[in-house]
Short mmCIF file of C-alpha atoms (C1' of nucleotides) in Angstrom, two decimals:
data_model
loop_
_atom_site.label_atom_id
_atom_site.label_comp_id
_atom_site.label_asym_id
_atom_site.label_seq_id
_atom_site.Cartn_x
_atom_site.Cartn_y
_atom_site.Cartn_z
CA MET A 52 86.87 106.92 113.85
CA LYS A 53 85.31 106.88 110.36
CA SER A 54 83.13 104.60 108.69
CA GLU A 55 80.97 104.18 105.49
CA PRO A 56 77.34 104.89 106.22
CA ASP A 57 76.29 102.20 104.01
CA ALA A 58 78.40 99.56 105.77
CA TYR A 59 77.49 100.70 108.98
CA GLY A 60 76.82 104.57 109.96
CA ILE A 61 75.18 106.50 113.06
CA ASP A 62 71.81 105.08 112.65
CA ASP A 63 73.46 101.56 113.18
CA LEU A 64 75.13 101.96 115.93
CA GLN A 65 72.18 103.95 117.71
CA GLN A 66 70.15 101.10 117.51
CA GLU A 67 72.56 98.95 118.32
CA LYS A 68 73.90 100.71 121.30
CA SER A 69 77.14 99.65 121.33
CA THR A 70 79.43 97.77 118.78
CA LEU A 71 82.48 95.84 118.06
CA TRP A 72 84.64 98.44 116.04
CA ASP A 73 85.81 95.31 113.71
CA GLY A 74 87.25 94.82 110.65
CA ILE A 75 90.19 97.09 110.94
CA ARG A 76 92.92 95.82 108.78
CA ASN A 77 95.73 98.68 109.27
CA TYR A 78 98.37 98.38 111.22
CA GLN A 79 98.50 102.06 111.76
CA ALA A 80 94.78 102.26 112.60
CA ARG A 81 95.05 98.99 114.71
CA ASN A 82 97.58 100.33 116.42
CA PHE A 83 96.12 103.71 117.44
CA MET A 84 93.16 101.97 118.84
CA ARG A 85 95.65 99.69 120.85
CA SER A 86 96.09 103.04 122.72
CA MET A 87 92.66 103.75 123.84
CA LYS A 88 91.58 103.25 127.30
CA ILE A 89 88.08 103.18 128.55
CA LYS A 90 85.81 105.83 128.95
CA ASP A 91 87.90 107.85 125.84
CA LYS A 92 85.71 109.89 123.62
CA ALA A 93 85.79 109.41 119.53
CA PHE A 94 83.57 111.15 116.46
CA PHE A 95 82.19 108.86 114.34
CA TYR A 96 82.84 110.06 111.00
CA HIS A 97 80.78 109.15 108.01
CA SER A 98 82.94 108.68 104.89
CA ASN A 99 82.92 107.83 101.21
CA CYS A 100 79.22 109.02 101.17
CA LYS A 101 77.15 112.31 99.63
CA GLN A 102 78.29 114.66 102.81
CA PRO A 103 81.14 113.37 104.72
CA ALA A 104 81.12 114.65 107.77
CA ILE A 105 81.35 114.11 111.94
CA VAL A 106 77.86 112.85 112.86
CA GLY A 107 77.98 111.49 116.41
CA LEU A 108 80.25 110.87 119.59
CA MET A 109 80.90 107.26 121.11
CA GLU A 110 82.69 106.25 124.11
CA VAL A 111 85.32 103.21 124.50
CA MET A 112 84.15 100.59 126.37
CA GLU A 113 85.95 97.95 126.43
CA THR A 114 89.71 97.59 125.02
CA HIS A 115 92.13 95.00 123.51
CA LEU A 116 89.16 92.55 122.24
CA THR A 117 90.12 89.99 119.70
CA ASP A 118 88.71 91.04 116.29
CA PRO A 119 86.79 87.67 115.67
CA THR A 120 86.03 88.12 111.92
CA GLN A 121 89.39 87.65 111.13
CA PHE A 122 88.86 84.03 111.78
CA ASP A 123 85.84 83.75 110.28
CA LYS A 124 86.13 82.04 106.68
CA ASN A 125 82.94 83.55 105.33
CA SER A 126 83.98 87.34 106.54
CA LYS A 127 85.50 89.57 103.69
CA TYR A 128 87.94 90.24 106.75
CA PHE A 129 89.23 86.86 107.38
CA ASP A 130 93.06 86.42 107.48
CA GLN A 131 94.44 83.20 106.92
CA LYS A 132 97.86 84.38 108.58
CA SER A 133 95.95 84.88 111.93
CA SER A 134 95.49 82.32 114.45
CA PRO A 135 93.39 82.02 117.39
CA GLU A 136 96.68 81.16 119.36
CA ASN A 137 98.57 84.29 117.94
CA PRO A 138 96.00 86.69 116.60
CA LYS A 139 96.66 89.67 114.90
CA TRP A 140 94.20 92.18 114.70
CA ASP A 141 92.24 93.61 117.70
CA CYS A 142 89.40 96.31 118.33
CA VAL A 143 87.66 98.20 120.91
CA ARG A 144 83.99 98.13 121.78
CA LEU A 145 82.27 101.50 121.27
CA LYS A 146 78.64 102.90 122.99
CA TYR A 147 76.97 105.44 121.53
CA LEU A 148 76.56 108.58 123.55
CA GLY A 149 74.73 110.57 120.59
CA ARG A 150 74.26 112.34 117.31
CA TYR A 151 75.15 115.89 117.19
CA LYS A 152 71.91 118.34 116.33
CA LYS A 153 74.14 120.03 113.62
CA VAL A 154 77.24 117.53 111.68
CA LEU A 155 80.22 118.84 111.22
CA SER A 156 81.16 118.59 107.53
CA LEU A 157 84.47 117.67 105.88
CA GLN A 158 83.57 120.76 103.69
CA GLU A 159 83.60 122.98 106.77
CA ILE A 160 86.38 121.33 108.22
CA LYS A 161 88.32 121.90 105.14
CA GLU A 162 87.21 126.14 105.27
CA ASN A 163 88.23 125.89 108.77
CA TYR A 164 91.04 123.86 109.45
CA GLN A 165 93.96 124.92 107.02
CA SER A 166 97.73 124.56 106.76
CA GLN A 167 99.45 122.72 109.96
CA LYS A 168 96.10 122.13 111.53
CA LEU A 169 94.61 120.23 108.24
CA GLN A 170 97.66 118.31 107.69
CA LEU A 171 97.01 116.43 111.31
CA ILE A 172 94.01 115.28 109.85
CA ARG A 173 95.06 114.35 106.28
CA LYS A 174 97.96 112.64 108.25
CA GLY A 175 95.36 109.96 108.85
CA ASN A 176 92.74 110.36 106.30
CA ARG A 177 93.52 107.01 104.66
CA LEU A 178 92.64 105.46 108.02
CA SER A 179 90.07 103.69 109.77
CA ILE A 180 90.56 105.93 112.23
CA MET A 181 91.69 109.45 112.08
CA PRO A 182 93.73 110.78 114.99
CA ILE A 183 93.28 114.45 115.33
CA SER A 184 95.10 116.80 118.15
CA VAL A 185 93.21 117.39 121.50
CA GLN A 186 92.89 121.04 120.44
CA ILE A 187 91.25 120.57 117.22
CA ALA A 188 89.13 118.09 119.05
CA ILE A 189 87.97 120.55 121.51
CA GLU A 190 87.38 123.16 118.91
CA PHE A 191 85.24 120.65 117.05
CA LYS A 192 83.38 119.88 119.70
CA GLU A 193 82.57 123.64 119.78
CA ARG A 194 81.87 123.50 116.40
CA LEU A 195 79.41 120.59 116.73
CA GLY A 196 77.40 122.11 119.68
CA GLU A 197 74.54 119.69 121.93
CA LEU A 198 74.34 116.37 121.17
CA SER A 199 70.45 115.16 120.12
"C1'" DG B 277 85.64 106.45 86.70
"C1'" DC B 278 89.71 109.67 88.28
"C1'" DC B 279 93.44 110.28 90.65
"C1'" DA B 280 96.19 111.81 94.77
"C1'" DA B 281 97.71 110.49 98.80
"C1'" DC B 282 98.88 107.54 101.09
"C1'" DG B 283 100.72 101.72 103.11
"C1'" DT B 284 102.46 97.64 101.68
"C1'" DT B 285 105.63 94.35 99.44
"C1'" DG B 286 109.43 92.12 98.12
"C1'" DG B 287 113.71 92.26 96.01
"C1'" DC B 288 118.46 93.21 96.60
"C1'" DG C 190 117.05 99.07 105.42
"C1'" DC C 191 115.77 101.02 101.08
"C1'" DC C 192 112.57 101.48 97.54
"C1'" DA C 193 110.30 100.64 92.84
"C1'" DA C 194 106.10 98.83 91.86
"C1'" DC C 195 101.88 97.63 93.31
"C1'" DG C 196 97.46 98.27 95.62
"C1'" DT C 197 94.23 100.91 98.46
"C1'" DT C 198 91.20 104.74 100.09
"C1'" DG C 199 88.21 108.46 99.63
"C1'" DG C 200 86.71 112.93 97.74
"C1'" DC C 201 85.67 114.99 93.77
#
DNA sequence: GCCAACGTTGGC
DNA sequence: GCCAACGTTGGC
């Protein structure tokens, strides 16, 4: 799952211990979130920054939560078409599990995962949530090593 | 700032 | 249901 560190980074999550992954306004990304189950793990990816990289690991605490920002007129994620009776957007709560001692940079991902494998990543590179295959996730984990 | 690679929208 | 036009994202 990706976030811009300026907006919300791994430091913020470490401090908060857990967070609502709200503000997702992309149907595909929302649907991926809907398919998540409690105890699922997710990589935290820093996007749109100096060193885009996987920096940490999270765990799904709660699923199918209503995204409160859709009703908040002061939020940039306010959605006029949504109502409490018929909410359009939901989110999950994620727990901080740790940050990796060594990050896995986008550059390194590109260097090592080409052709078909990279396409799996590319397929979702515009989403707030990037789906990757189980096999790639395992390989990423091996490359990332230990949490600190 | 550019632009490729998407996703969304709306007319038909 | 198609697809042209448009908007957004994110790496560079």
